[in-house]
Amino acid sequence: MVTRLYFPTTFFNIMYSIYIMNLGLKILLFNLITGILVLNATESGAVPHQDIQFKIFPERGQLHSRVMIINPGSNRFRLNSDMVIARMKADGKPVSFQTAKLDQNITEFTLAEATPGTIEISYSGPILASSYPKVINLVNRIEPDFTELAGYVQWYPKPAGGYFNFSLEVRLPPSFKVVTNGLLIRERRKLSKWRSF
C-alpha cells in the first residue's frame, strides 16, 4: 500500500519522511491523521489551490500579482494593507467586496456573494518598512539588491481556512535568483515556476 500525504511545505514533507523511516508505524498513523485533517479543512472537502503569478520591481520596491484561487473554501481572505486591488472576479465575473482593516498591516476582504468556485485577484503595491517596524529591519522587503517575501507579511491572499496548495510563477530581473520551498517546475531566464503541496 502506498500513501501519499500532502503538507503545506516541502520542508515538512522531508521532515515527516525522516520521522516515518526512523519511528515506524506509530508516527505514520499520526501523520496520516494529520494529513486527513489538513485535506478536509474546507467544507467541500477540496483543498484550496492558488496559482500565484507575480512580478517584482526591485527599483520601485513593488510587486504586481495575479492570483487565481481554485476551491477557495470561503468568501473571505486577508491581504497586506499596502496592496491595492485592481480587479477581483468570482467565477469569471466582476464581484463587489467589503474590506475591514484588522490591524495596521492586514486587511480582510469579504466577497458580496456566497463562496465561488474560483476567485481571481489582480493587485500591486510595496512592502513598506513602516507597516512592519518590528520585523522588517533587514528582511521582508523589496529592494534593488535583495527581496524577501515571508508569509507573515501576507503579500499573497491568505484564505480564511488557512491551508492551501500553491503554484508560484515569478518574473524578476535576470540578476535575481529565486530560493523557496517546493518543487521547481520550470525555469527560464526571467521566469521560474514553483509548486508546493
CSV table of C-alpha atoms in Angstrom, one decimal:
chain,number,residue,atom,x,y,z
A,1,MET,CA,0.0,0.0,0.0
A,2,VAL,CA,1.3,3.4,-0.9
A,3,THR,CA,0.0,6.5,0.9
A,4,ARG,CA,0.9,10.0,-0.4
A,5,LEU,CA,0.4,12.8,2.1
A,6,TYR,CA,0.4,16.5,1.1
A,7,PHE,CA,1.6,19.2,3.6
A,8,PRO,CA,1.8,22.9,3.2
A,9,THR,CA,5.6,22.9,2.5
A,10,THR,CA,8.2,20.6,1.1
A,11,PHE,CA,10.3,21.1,4.3
A,12,PHE,CA,7.6,19.3,6.3
A,13,ASN,CA,7.4,16.5,3.8
A,14,ILE,CA,11.1,15.9,4.2
A,15,MET,CA,11.0,16.1,8.0
A,16,TYR,CA,7.9,13.7,8.1
A,17,SER,CA,9.6,11.3,5.7
A,18,ILE,CA,12.6,11.1,8.1
A,19,TYR,CA,10.4,10.5,11.1
A,20,ILE,CA,8.4,7.9,9.3
A,21,MET,CA,11.6,5.9,8.5
A,22,ASN,CA,13.0,6.3,12.0
A,23,LEU,CA,10.0,5.8,14.1
A,24,GLY,CA,7.9,3.4,12.1
A,25,LEU,CA,4.1,2.8,12.1
A,26,LYS,CA,3.1,4.9,15.1
A,27,ILE,CA,4.3,8.1,13.5
A,28,LEU,CA,3.0,7.1,10.1
A,29,LEU,CA,-0.5,6.8,11.6
A,30,PHE,CA,-0.2,10.2,13.3
A,31,ASN,CA,0.9,11.8,10.0
A,32,LEU,CA,-2.0,10.0,8.2
A,33,ILE,CA,-4.5,11.5,10.6
A,34,THR,CA,-2.8,15.0,10.3
A,35,GLY,CA,-3.0,14.7,6.5
A,36,ILE,CA,-6.6,13.9,6.6
A,37,LEU,CA,-7.4,16.8,8.9
A,38,VAL,CA,-5.5,19.2,6.5
A,39,LEU,CA,-7.2,17.8,3.4
A,40,ASN,CA,-10.7,18.1,4.9
A,41,ALA,CA,-10.1,21.7,6.0
A,42,THR,CA,-12.8,23.1,3.7
A,43,GLU,CA,-16.5,22.4,3.7
A,44,SER,CA,-16.4,21.0,0.2
A,45,GLY,CA,-13.6,18.6,1.0
A,46,ALA,CA,-11.5,20.1,-1.8
A,47,VAL,CA,-8.1,21.5,-0.9
A,48,PRO,CA,-7.9,25.2,-1.9
A,49,HIS,CA,-5.2,25.9,-4.6
A,50,GLN,CA,-3.7,29.2,-5.5
A,51,ASP,CA,-2.0,29.9,-8.9
A,52,ILE,CA,0.2,32.9,-8.0
A,53,GLN,CA,1.9,34.9,-10.7
A,54,PHE,CA,3.8,38.0,-9.7
A,55,LYS,CA,6.5,40.3,-11.0
A,56,ILE,CA,8.9,42.1,-8.8
A,57,PHE,CA,10.1,45.7,-9.5
A,58,PRO,CA,13.1,46.0,-7.2
A,59,GLU,CA,14.0,49.6,-8.2
A,60,ARG,CA,10.5,50.7,-7.1
A,61,GLY,CA,10.1,48.3,-4.2
A,62,GLN,CA,6.9,46.9,-5.6
A,63,LEU,CA,5.3,43.7,-6.8
A,64,HIS,CA,2.4,43.2,-9.2
A,65,SER,CA,0.4,40.0,-8.8
A,66,ARG,CA,-2.4,38.0,-10.3
A,67,VAL,CA,-3.8,35.1,-8.2
A,68,MET,CA,-6.3,32.5,-9.2
A,69,ILE,CA,-7.8,30.8,-6.2
A,70,ILE,CA,-9.5,27.5,-7.0
A,71,ASN,CA,-11.9,25.9,-4.5
A,72,PRO,CA,-11.4,28.8,-2.0
A,73,GLY,CA,-13.5,27.2,0.7
A,74,SER,CA,-14.5,30.7,1.9
A,75,ASN,CA,-15.6,34.0,0.5
A,76,ARG,CA,-13.1,35.8,2.9
A,77,PHE,CA,-9.3,36.3,2.7
A,78,ARG,CA,-6.6,38.5,4.1
A,79,LEU,CA,-4.0,40.6,2.3
A,80,ASN,CA,-1.3,43.1,3.1
A,81,SER,CA,-2.9,46.5,3.6
A,82,ASP,CA,-0.3,48.1,1.4
A,83,MET,CA,-1.6,46.2,-1.6
A,84,VAL,CA,-4.1,47.8,-3.9
A,85,ILE,CA,-6.6,45.5,-5.6
A,86,ALA,CA,-7.1,46.5,-9.3
A,87,ARG,CA,-9.6,43.8,-10.2
A,88,MET,CA,-11.5,40.9,-8.5
A,89,LYS,CA,-13.6,38.3,-10.2
A,90,ALA,CA,-15.6,35.4,-8.8
A,91,ASP,CA,-16.3,32.6,-11.3
A,92,GLY,CA,-15.1,34.8,-14.1
A,93,LYS,CA,-17.4,37.8,-13.3
A,94,PRO,CA,-16.6,41.0,-11.6
A,95,VAL,CA,-17.6,40.9,-7.9
A,96,SER,CA,-18.0,43.5,-5.2
A,97,PHE,CA,-16.4,43.1,-1.8
A,98,GLN,CA,-16.1,44.7,1.6
A,99,THR,CA,-12.9,45.4,3.5
A,100,ALA,CA,-12.1,45.5,7.2
A,101,LYS,CA,-8.7,46.6,8.4
A,102,LEU,CA,-7.7,44.1,11.1
A,103,ASP,CA,-4.6,45.9,12.2
A,104,GLN,CA,-2.0,48.3,10.7
A,105,ASN,CA,-0.9,45.9,8.1
A,106,ILE,CA,-3.6,43.3,7.4
A,107,THR,CA,-7.0,43.9,5.6
A,108,GLU,CA,-9.7,41.3,5.4
A,109,PHE,CA,-11.7,41.1,2.2
A,110,THR,CA,-15.2,39.6,2.1
A,111,LEU,CA,-16.9,38.9,-1.3
A,112,ALA,CA,-20.5,40.1,-1.6
A,113,GLU,CA,-21.7,36.7,-2.8
A,114,ALA,CA,-21.5,33.2,-1.4
A,115,THR,CA,-18.3,31.2,-1.8
A,116,PRO,CA,-17.5,30.8,-5.5
A,117,GLY,CA,-15.6,28.0,-7.3
A,118,THR,CA,-12.8,30.4,-8.3
A,119,ILE,CA,-11.6,33.9,-7.3
A,120,GLU,CA,-9.3,35.9,-9.5
A,121,ILE,CA,-7.5,38.8,-7.9
A,122,SER,CA,-5.1,41.3,-9.5
A,123,TYR,CA,-3.2,43.7,-7.1
A,124,SER,CA,0.0,45.6,-6.6
A,125,GLY,CA,1.9,47.5,-4.0
A,126,PRO,CA,5.0,47.8,-2.0
A,127,ILE,CA,6.1,46.1,1.2
A,128,LEU,CA,6.6,49.1,3.4
A,129,ALA,CA,9.0,49.1,6.3
A,130,SER,CA,6.7,51.5,8.2
A,131,SER,CA,4.0,48.8,8.1
A,132,TYR,CA,6.2,46.2,9.9
A,133,PRO,CA,8.6,48.2,12.1
A,134,LYS,CA,9.4,45.3,14.4
A,135,VAL,CA,10.2,42.7,11.8
A,136,ILE,CA,11.2,44.4,8.6
A,137,ASN,CA,14.6,45.8,9.7
A,138,LEU,CA,16.7,43.5,7.4
A,139,VAL,CA,14.1,41.2,5.8
A,140,ASN,CA,10.7,41.2,4.2
A,141,ARG,CA,11.2,44.0,1.8
A,142,ILE,CA,11.7,44.6,-1.9
A,143,GLU,CA,15.0,46.4,-2.8
A,144,PRO,CA,17.3,46.7,-5.8
A,145,ASP,CA,19.7,44.1,-4.5
A,146,PHE,CA,17.5,41.9,-2.2
A,147,THR,CA,13.9,40.8,-1.9
A,148,GLU,CA,12.3,38.6,0.8
A,149,LEU,CA,8.6,37.9,1.0
A,150,ALA,CA,7.8,35.9,4.1
A,151,GLY,CA,4.3,34.6,4.7
A,152,TYR,CA,3.5,36.8,7.7
A,153,VAL,CA,3.8,39.9,5.5
A,154,GLN,CA,0.8,38.4,3.7
A,155,TRP,CA,1.8,39.5,0.2
A,156,TYR,CA,-0.5,36.8,-1.2
A,157,PRO,CA,-4.2,36.3,-0.4
A,158,LYS,CA,-4.5,34.2,2.8
A,159,PRO,CA,-7.8,32.3,2.8
A,160,ALA,CA,-9.9,32.2,5.9
A,161,GLY,CA,-9.3,28.5,6.3
A,162,GLY,CA,-5.5,29.0,6.3
A,163,TYR,CA,-4.5,25.9,4.3
A,164,PHE,CA,-3.9,25.7,0.6
A,165,ASN,CA,-1.6,24.3,-2.1
A,166,PHE,CA,0.0,26.7,-4.5
A,167,SER,CA,1.9,27.1,-7.8
A,168,LEU,CA,4.2,30.2,-7.9
A,169,GLU,CA,5.3,31.9,-11.1
A,170,VAL,CA,7.9,34.6,-10.5
A,171,ARG,CA,9.1,37.2,-13.0
A,172,LEU,CA,12.1,39.3,-12.0
A,173,PRO,CA,15.3,40.9,-13.3
A,174,PRO,CA,17.9,38.5,-14.7
A,175,SER,CA,20.4,39.2,-11.9
A,176,PHE,CA,17.9,37.8,-9.3
A,177,LYS,CA,17.7,34.1,-8.3
A,178,VAL,CA,14.6,32.6,-6.6
A,179,VAL,CA,15.0,30.5,-3.5
A,180,THR,CA,11.9,28.9,-2.0
A,181,ASN,CA,10.4,25.7,-0.7
A,182,GLY,CA,8.5,23.5,-3.1
A,183,LEU,CA,9.4,21.8,-6.4
A,184,LEU,CA,10.9,23.8,-9.3
A,185,ILE,CA,8.8,23.0,-12.4
A,186,ARG,CA,10.3,25.3,-15.0
A,187,GLU,CA,13.0,27.9,-15.1
A,188,ARG,CA,13.8,30.4,-17.9
A,189,ARG,CA,16.0,33.5,-18.0
A,190,LYS,CA,13.4,35.8,-16.4
A,191,LEU,CA,10.8,33.3,-15.1
A,192,SER,CA,10.7,30.4,-12.6
A,193,LYS,CA,7.7,28.4,-11.7
A,194,TRP,CA,7.4,26.5,-8.4
A,195,ARG,CA,4.8,24.2,-6.8
A,196,SER,CA,4.2,23.4,-3.1
A,197,PHE,CA,1.9,20.8,-1.8
